[in-house]
Tab-separated table of C-alpha atoms in Angstrom:
chain	number	residue	atom	x	y	z
A	1	UNK	CA	-35.117	-3.013	44.627
A	2	UNK	CA	-32.785	-1.177	42.261
A	3	UNK	CA	-31.510	1.050	45.083
A	4	UNK	CA	-30.897	-2.043	47.197
A	5	UNK	CA	-28.830	-3.648	44.426
A	6	UNK	CA	-26.780	-0.467	43.969
A	7	UNK	CA	-26.198	-0.149	47.712
A	8	UNK	CA	-25.232	-3.813	47.991
A	9	UNK	CA	-22.829	-3.477	45.062
A	10	UNK	CA	-21.147	-0.451	46.629
A	11	UNK	CA	-20.803	-2.213	49.972
A	12	UNK	CA	-19.291	-5.234	48.243
A	13	UNK	CA	-16.769	-3.078	46.398
A	14	UNK	CA	-15.809	-1.255	49.585
A	15	UNK	CA	-15.484	-4.507	51.506
A	16	UNK	CA	-13.249	-5.887	48.794
A	17	UNK	CA	-11.132	-2.753	48.629
A	18	UNK	CA	-10.387	-2.582	52.349
A	19	UNK	CA	-8.169	-5.700	52.441
A	20	UNK	CA	-6.316	-4.435	49.362
A	21	UNK	CA	-5.659	-1.043	50.939
A	22	UNK	CA	-4.637	-2.677	54.203
A	23	UNK	CA	-2.358	-5.012	52.278
A	24	UNK	CA	-0.685	-2.113	50.478
A	25	UNK	CA	-0.012	-0.482	53.825
A	26	UNK	CA	1.495	-3.575	55.431
A	27	UNK	CA	3.549	-5.098	52.624
A	28	UNK	CA	1.261	-8.107	52.562
A	29	UNK	CA	1.384	-8.405	48.773
A	30	UNK	CA	5.117	-7.792	48.335
A	31	UNK	CA	6.930	-10.993	47.225
A	32	UNK	CA	9.811	-11.942	49.506
A	33	UNK	CA	13.335	-12.800	48.381
A	34	UNK	CA	16.593	-13.540	50.130
A	35	UNK	CA	19.016	-10.764	50.937
A	36	UNK	CA	21.627	-12.353	48.678
A	37	UNK	CA	19.147	-12.369	45.787
A	38	UNK	CA	18.397	-8.668	46.293
A	39	UNK	CA	22.105	-7.797	46.243
A	40	UNK	CA	22.615	-9.794	43.043
A	41	UNK	CA	19.575	-8.153	41.434
A	42	UNK	CA	20.884	-4.644	42.111
A	43	UNK	CA	24.522	-5.303	41.195
A	44	UNK	CA	24.291	-5.209	37.356
A	45	UNK	CA	22.442	-1.887	37.425
A	46	UNK	CA	24.639	-0.040	39.950
A	47	UNK	CA	26.816	2.760	38.562
A	48	UNK	CA	30.086	3.309	40.433
A	49	UNK	CA	32.067	6.553	40.186
A	50	UNK	CA	35.508	6.733	41.794
A	51	UNK	CA	37.466	9.860	42.761
A	52	UNK	CA	40.924	10.469	41.330
A	53	UNK	CA	42.747	9.137	44.382
A	54	UNK	CA	41.909	6.353	46.836
A	55	UNK	CA	38.359	6.901	48.130
A	56	UNK	CA	37.895	7.690	51.801
A	57	UNK	CA	34.196	6.921	51.826
A	58	UNK	CA	31.324	5.907	49.576
A	59	UNK	CA	28.007	7.642	48.935
A	60	UNK	CA	25.026	5.487	47.977
A	61	UNK	CA	22.568	7.431	45.808
A	62	UNK	CA	18.866	6.521	45.711
A	63	UNK	CA	16.820	8.174	42.951
A	64	UNK	CA	13.273	9.492	43.059
A	65	UNK	CA	10.142	7.689	41.892
A	66	UNK	CA	10.799	8.424	38.213
A	67	UNK	CA	14.141	6.636	38.154
A	68	UNK	CA	17.795	7.528	37.687
A	69	UNK	CA	18.319	11.005	36.237
A	70	UNK	CA	21.160	13.379	35.428
A	71	UNK	CA	21.127	14.871	38.931
A	72	UNK	CA	22.709	11.629	40.148
A	73	UNK	CA	25.589	12.208	37.741
A	74	UNK	CA	25.987	15.810	38.881
A	75	UNK	CA	26.006	14.830	42.537
A	76	UNK	CA	28.537	12.062	41.897
A	77	UNK	CA	30.924	14.727	40.585
A	78	UNK	CA	30.404	16.732	43.778
A	79	UNK	CA	31.156	13.705	45.931
A	80	UNK	CA	34.226	12.798	43.877
A	81	UNK	CA	35.628	16.288	44.519
A	82	UNK	CA	35.662	15.338	48.213
A	83	UNK	CA	37.468	12.074	47.596
A	84	UNK	CA	34.279	10.052	47.946
A	85	UNK	CA	33.232	7.221	45.669
A	86	UNK	CA	29.573	6.950	44.736
A	87	UNK	CA	27.200	4.191	43.749
A	88	UNK	CA	23.946	5.134	42.046
A	89	UNK	CA	21.441	2.412	42.885
A	90	UNK	CA	18.753	1.749	40.264
A	91	UNK	CA	15.731	0.283	42.043
A	92	UNK	CA	13.519	0.142	38.946
A	93	UNK	CA	15.485	-1.808	36.316
A	94	UNK	CA	15.946	-4.933	38.484
A	95	UNK	CA	12.172	-5.027	38.965
A	96	UNK	CA	11.395	-4.539	35.283
A	97	UNK	CA	9.767	-1.163	35.920
A	98	UNK	CA	9.998	1.130	32.896
A	99	UNK	CA	9.775	4.895	32.774
A	100	UNK	CA	6.042	5.081	32.064
A	101	UNK	CA	5.144	2.649	34.837
A	102	UNK	CA	7.447	4.467	37.234
A	103	UNK	CA	5.786	7.817	36.589
A	104	UNK	CA	2.272	6.417	36.885
A	105	UNK	CA	2.480	3.665	39.487
A	106	UNK	CA	5.585	4.306	41.603
A	107	UNK	CA	5.026	8.053	41.693
A	108	UNK	CA	1.303	7.382	42.062
A	109	UNK	CA	1.810	5.205	45.124
A	110	UNK	CA	0.450	1.884	43.852
A	111	UNK	CA	3.838	0.200	43.386
A	112	UNK	CA	7.157	0.009	45.262
A	113	UNK	CA	6.633	1.887	48.503
A	114	UNK	CA	9.572	3.149	50.523
A	115	UNK	CA	9.084	0.344	53.052
A	116	UNK	CA	9.877	-2.173	50.316
A	117	UNK	CA	12.694	-0.196	48.770
A	118	UNK	CA	14.307	0.067	52.206
A	119	UNK	CA	15.636	-3.407	51.461
A	120	UNK	CA	17.602	-1.884	48.578
A	121	UNK	CA	19.335	0.412	51.070
A	122	UNK	CA	20.605	-2.533	53.093
A	123	UNK	CA	21.542	-4.429	49.933
A	124	UNK	CA	23.458	-1.453	48.528
A	125	UNK	CA	25.550	-1.186	51.699
A	126	UNK	CA	26.441	-4.847	51.303
A	127	UNK	CA	27.123	-4.329	47.595
A	128	UNK	CA	29.621	-1.567	48.382
A	129	UNK	CA	31.249	-3.776	50.984
A	130	UNK	CA	32.094	-6.507	48.522
A	131	UNK	CA	33.950	-4.156	46.149
A	132	UNK	CA	37.699	-4.360	46.961
A	133	UNK	CA	38.101	-0.609	46.402
A	134	UNK	CA	35.229	0.252	48.733
A	135	UNK	CA	35.194	-2.508	51.342
A	136	UNK	CA	35.339	-1.210	54.891
A	137	UNK	CA	34.844	2.436	53.932
A	138	UNK	CA	32.345	4.626	55.814
A	139	UNK	CA	29.004	4.994	54.038
A	140	UNK	CA	26.868	8.044	53.324
A	141	UNK	CA	23.237	7.458	52.334
A	142	UNK	CA	21.824	10.052	49.926
A	143	UNK	CA	18.228	9.981	48.714
A	144	UNK	CA	15.991	12.139	46.547
A	145	UNK	CA	12.206	12.197	47.019
A	146	UNK	CA	11.146	8.511	46.953
A	147	UNK	CA	14.776	7.555	47.539
A	148	UNK	CA	14.817	9.727	50.646
A	149	UNK	CA	11.670	7.985	51.855
A	150	UNK	CA	13.396	4.634	51.366
A	151	UNK	CA	16.377	5.737	53.455
A	152	UNK	CA	14.100	7.072	56.189
A	153	UNK	CA	12.354	3.696	56.337
A	154	UNK	CA	15.619	1.726	56.342
A	155	UNK	CA	17.055	3.772	59.193
A	156	UNK	CA	14.019	2.895	61.292
A	157	UNK	CA	13.981	-0.884	60.756
A	158	UNK	CA	14.595	-2.359	64.237
A	159	UNK	CA	17.086	-5.160	64.773
A	160	UNK	CA	15.434	-8.526	64.318
A	161	UNK	CA	12.850	-7.229	61.846
A	162	UNK	CA	12.798	-7.020	58.061
A	163	UNK	CA	11.883	-4.487	55.379
A	164	UNK	CA	9.022	-5.477	53.125
A	165	UNK	CA	10.073	-8.057	50.566
A	166	UNK	CA	13.157	-9.449	52.310
A	167	UNK	CA	13.288	-12.897	53.876
A	168	UNK	CA	16.502	-12.157	55.789
A	169	UNK	CA	19.171	-9.488	56.268
A	170	UNK	CA	22.432	-8.890	58.154
A	171	UNK	CA	21.977	-6.956	61.400
A	172	UNK	CA	25.043	-4.695	61.454
A	173	UNK	CA	24.939	-2.875	58.107
A	174	UNK	CA	23.722	0.492	59.412
A	175	UNK	CA	26.759	0.723	61.686
A	176	UNK	CA	28.778	1.694	58.599
A	177	UNK	CA	26.576	4.730	57.918
A	178	UNK	CA	28.301	7.945	59.027
A	179	UNK	CA	25.941	10.485	57.425
A	180	UNK	CA	22.608	10.866	55.626
A	181	UNK	CA	21.638	13.390	52.947
A	182	UNK	CA	17.923	13.797	52.254
A	183	UNK	CA	16.957	15.971	49.294
A	184	UNK	CA	13.228	16.807	49.098
A	185	UNK	CA	12.303	13.428	50.686
A	186	UNK	CA	8.753	12.100	50.929
A	187	UNK	CA	7.499	11.956	54.535
A	188	UNK	CA	3.744	11.833	53.897
A	189	UNK	CA	0.924	9.556	55.080
A	190	UNK	CA	2.202	6.426	53.297
A	191	UNK	CA	5.479	6.598	55.235
A	192	UNK	CA	5.507	4.437	58.355
A	193	UNK	CA	6.105	5.531	61.931
A	194	UNK	CA	9.580	4.047	61.658
A	195	UNK	CA	10.856	7.176	59.926
A	196	UNK	CA	10.600	8.932	63.302
A	197	UNK	CA	12.279	6.106	65.197
A	198	UNK	CA	15.723	5.475	63.733
A	199	UNK	CA	17.905	2.828	65.324
A	200	UNK	CA	21.069	4.787	64.475
A	201	UNK	CA	21.536	8.585	64.491
A	202	UNK	CA	24.222	9.716	62.019
A	203	UNK	CA	24.459	13.442	61.160
A	204	UNK	CA	21.764	14.298	58.623
A	205	UNK	CA	21.450	17.010	55.984
A	206	UNK	CA	17.921	17.937	54.859
A	207	UNK	CA	17.601	19.966	51.639
A	208	UNK	CA	14.107	21.128	50.611
A	209	UNK	CA	12.452	23.571	48.255
A	210	UNK	CA	10.329	25.997	50.264
A	211	UNK	CA	7.557	25.753	47.645
A	212	UNK	CA	7.622	21.986	47.189
A	213	UNK	CA	4.229	21.145	45.701
A	214	UNK	CA	4.918	17.406	45.434
A	215	UNK	CA	5.931	16.276	48.927
A	216	UNK	CA	5.623	19.476	50.940
A	217	UNK	CA	7.996	20.650	53.632
A	218	UNK	CA	6.299	20.503	57.022
A	219	UNK	CA	5.783	16.723	57.144
A	220	UNK	CA	9.494	15.896	57.170
A	221	UNK	CA	10.305	18.594	59.674
A	222	UNK	CA	7.550	17.319	61.945
A	223	UNK	CA	8.462	13.652	61.619
A	224	UNK	CA	12.187	14.204	62.112
A	225	UNK	CA	11.665	16.330	65.236
A	226	UNK	CA	11.551	13.285	67.582
A	227	UNK	CA	14.960	12.242	66.266
A	228	UNK	CA	16.377	15.666	67.080
A	229	UNK	CA	15.028	15.285	70.604
A	230	UNK	CA	16.981	12.032	70.849
A	231	UNK	CA	20.180	13.793	69.801
A	232	UNK	CA	20.177	13.655	65.999
A	233	UNK	CA	22.336	16.364	64.452
A	234	UNK	CA	19.919	17.596	61.788
A	235	UNK	CA	21.001	20.390	59.454
A	236	UNK	CA	18.022	21.790	57.543
A	237	UNK	CA	18.054	24.156	54.573
A	238	UNK	CA	15.079	25.614	52.693
A	239	UNK	CA	15.516	27.171	49.259
A	240	UNK	CA	13.042	30.022	48.859
A	241	UNK	CA	10.857	30.009	45.755
A	242	UNK	CA	12.038	26.524	44.840
A	243	UNK	CA	9.870	23.505	44.025
A	244	UNK	CA	10.477	19.756	43.902
A	245	UNK	CA	13.291	18.280	41.756
A	246	UNK	CA	15.070	21.634	41.613
A	247	UNK	CA	18.466	19.984	40.987
A	248	UNK	CA	17.355	17.899	37.993
A	249	UNK	CA	18.495	19.283	34.619
A	250	UNK	CA	16.657	16.678	32.536
A	251	UNK	CA	13.093	17.172	33.732
A	252	UNK	CA	10.494	16.038	31.149
A	253	UNK	CA	8.773	18.686	29.042
A	254	UNK	CA	5.320	17.832	30.347
A	255	UNK	CA	6.036	18.735	33.982
A	256	UNK	CA	5.534	22.140	35.597
A	257	UNK	CA	8.633	21.528	37.742
A	258	UNK	CA	11.773	23.391	36.738
A	259	UNK	CA	15.494	23.114	37.263
A	260	UNK	CA	16.849	25.874	39.514
A	261	UNK	CA	20.591	26.330	38.834
A	262	UNK	CA	21.093	28.732	41.745
A	263	UNK	CA	19.418	26.451	44.290
A	264	UNK	CA	21.316	23.485	42.866
A	265	UNK	CA	24.657	25.243	43.302
A	266	UNK	CA	23.728	26.176	46.869
A	267	UNK	CA	22.679	22.592	47.618
A	268	UNK	CA	25.972	21.269	46.260
A	269	UNK	CA	27.944	23.761	48.358
A	270	UNK	CA	25.985	22.950	51.514
A	271	UNK	CA	26.548	19.235	50.987
A	272	UNK	CA	30.282	19.817	50.539
A	273	UNK	CA	30.475	21.758	53.811
A	274	UNK	CA	28.366	19.166	55.612
A	275	UNK	CA	30.378	16.185	54.390
A	276	UNK	CA	33.677	17.892	55.138
A	277	UNK	CA	32.529	18.266	58.731
A	278	UNK	CA	31.516	14.604	58.840
A	279	UNK	CA	34.878	13.451	57.515
A	280	UNK	CA	36.851	15.688	59.836
A	281	UNK	CA	37.984	18.559	57.626
């Protein structure tokens, strides 16, 4: 009898867990809001950096699962040297997600998947468009780790469909995107098939550490291959001996990850060359 009770309890727990897991993988439990509300939620937390002269484009920066870090500041300086404005988009503060919860739940995969954060990508494009200094400028999407995942998902949202958590969205926002920069993006099992089926194919720069122990390397290369077959100009660079978050100077003391100044400098230089080619230099 005791074994029967234990077996029945386990079956009940499994049966109850399946809908939850399915829900996590479909966005079923993500509250929906209007596109306008998402834009307004992001606006107070967006950090804009302008170049010295009139900007000729704008880069939208999407941080990793742990939140905004000093690498975003460093990259904004790189973009400004090219005459590009930048907007660092904080996806955590508008949702009331603190540092500890970000590291445990967002990085752990139980909160804010890339399919939901894809809505932030669309909203950030609209946010840039309403700034008088940036309106009408070509857009570059740049994402790190979880932020890269979010961009991958956004690029694959078909017309007439919505990212998780949005009740509506404009249809033409991705037409402003002229380039994508993905730095150690997540392309693992939680990412949807949409990341291999973009609706728009702007030139893309992929920067990865060859020894990335967090998100790996092969998954992104494999899942972006179908886009190359469709004509995507994909420029890939691997930094030997380098792990995840190699360009982040303010990594917490408790992590085994380490800042790699040499790889960071190379990544900056490669991005400069790539973006110069995109903007016709």
